[in-house]
Amino acid sequence: DTAVSQTPKYLVTQMGNDKSIKCEQNLGHDTMYWYKQDSKKFLKIMFSYNNKELIINETVPNRFSPKSPDKAHLNLHINSLELGDSAVYFCASSQGTGKNEQFFGPGTRLTVL
Amino acid sequence: GNSVTQMEGPVTLSEEAFLTINCTYTATGYPSLFWYVQYPGEGLQLLLKATKADDKGSNKGFEATYRKETTSFHLEKGSVQVSDSAVYFCALDGGYQKVTFGTGTKLQVIP
């Protein structure tokens, strides 16, 4: 009964390629997020969606495009991958607009060669 | 804007030692405060939280008290175990779905 799931868990690809990471939550939450965690464990928010609407876009290059087909899914598409995109990407969800805890997925480790 | 400052790691302790990881914050209004834990190879999970001043969050022997006067939310545990080895993140939620995380503190507990 995974609450927040991501696929794939590992992604190794060449510079310049386009790739997608999928995220699904079965918690019935309204809000979903994408975070990037670098090699020093620093966690940075990238995007936030509430009921399929984009509400946070944190100065992320426009090569990154989130898509939310419904409120249970938030996918991340990355065009023209660069070496600096190598990181662990986490999806998360939370309920409503209040100050509620976030539930994180297991992460996707992206390596760009 | 909001910010969270937590002590740099890594922190290395012997089993059964006392743990403190400092966390201070800057925020407008009345944020909620959280500690998340990340075990190796996993996503973050909530350890404890406090939603208003003087609240104490506790879980698995860990505690943290929301101190508005010192804008702090320090994490403590009286006796750490090897299984507590992980990265700990202090976080602040000021509302509007935006959570600010600290830089994380790696804890290593040795037998």
PDB file of N, CA, C and O in Angstrom, chain A residues 13 15 42 46 50 60 81 87 90 93 108:
ATOM      1  N   THR A  13      21.192   8.217 -18.072  1.00  0.00           N
ATOM      2  CA  THR A  13      20.955   8.644 -19.438  1.00  0.00           C
ATOM      3  C   THR A  13      22.071   9.551 -19.922  1.00  0.00           C
ATOM      4  O   THR A  13      22.902  10.017 -19.139  1.00  0.00           O
ATOM      5  N   MET A  15      23.650  12.963 -21.791  1.00  0.00           N
ATOM      6  CA  MET A  15      23.389  14.401 -21.944  1.00  0.00           C
ATOM      7  C   MET A  15      22.609  14.649 -23.225  1.00  0.00           C
ATOM      8  O   MET A  15      22.859  14.002 -24.265  1.00  0.00           O
ATOM      9  N   PHE A  42      21.118  18.710   0.176  1.00  0.00           N
ATOM     10  CA  PHE A  42      20.305  19.921   0.199  1.00  0.00           C
ATOM     11  C   PHE A  42      19.047  19.707  -0.623  1.00  0.00           C
ATOM     12  O   PHE A  42      19.105  19.264  -1.770  1.00  0.00           O
ATOM     13  N   MET A  46      10.948  22.461  -6.324  1.00  0.00           N
ATOM     14  CA  MET A  46      10.924  22.851  -7.725  1.00  0.00           C
ATOM     15  C   MET A  46       9.530  23.355  -8.115  1.00  0.00           C
ATOM     16  O   MET A  46       9.373  24.431  -8.666  1.00  0.00           O
ATOM     17  N   ASN A  50      -1.680  22.268  -6.801  1.00  0.00           N
ATOM     18  CA  ASN A  50      -2.848  22.069  -5.958  1.00  0.00           C
ATOM     19  C   ASN A  50      -4.047  21.825  -6.867  1.00  0.00           C
ATOM     20  O   ASN A  50      -4.390  22.683  -7.687  1.00  0.00           O
ATOM     21  N   VAL A  60      13.020  27.343 -11.823  1.00  0.00           N
ATOM     22  CA  VAL A  60      13.552  26.121 -12.416  1.00  0.00           C
ATOM     23  C   VAL A  60      13.678  26.353 -13.923  1.00  0.00           C
ATOM     24  O   VAL A  60      12.787  26.959 -14.525  1.00  0.00           O
ATOM     25  N   LEU A  81      18.705  17.017 -21.235  1.00  0.00           N
ATOM     26  CA  LEU A  81      19.345  16.808 -19.938  1.00  0.00           C
ATOM     27  C   LEU A  81      20.793  17.286 -19.928  1.00  0.00           C
ATOM     28  O   LEU A  81      21.538  17.122 -20.915  1.00  0.00           O
ATOM     29  N   ALA A  87      20.906  14.208  -9.818  1.00  0.00           N
ATOM     30  CA  ALA A  87      20.447  14.436  -8.447  1.00  0.00           C
ATOM     31  C   ALA A  87      19.424  13.356  -8.114  1.00  0.00           C
ATOM     32  O   ALA A  87      19.114  12.502  -8.948  1.00  0.00           O
ATOM     33  N   PHE A  90      12.568  13.951  -5.641  1.00  0.00           N
ATOM     34  CA  PHE A  90      11.524  13.431  -4.767  1.00  0.00           C
ATOM     35  C   PHE A  90      10.189  14.073  -5.099  1.00  0.00           C
ATOM     36  O   PHE A  90      10.083  15.300  -5.250  1.00  0.00           O
ATOM     37  N   SER A  93       3.431  14.735  -1.357  1.00  0.00           N
ATOM     38  CA  SER A  93       2.053  15.231  -1.372  1.00  0.00           C
ATOM     39  C   SER A  93       1.654  15.661   0.029  1.00  0.00           C
ATOM     40  O   SER A  93       2.256  15.245   1.031  1.00  0.00           O
ATOM     41  N   THR A 108      13.880   9.283  -7.069  1.00  0.00           N
ATOM     42  CA  THR A 108      14.422   8.792  -8.339  1.00  0.00           C
ATOM     43  C   THR A 108      15.827   9.351  -8.483  1.00  0.00           C
ATOM     44  O   THR A 108      16.009  10.571  -8.505  1.00  0.00           O
TER      45      THR A 108
END
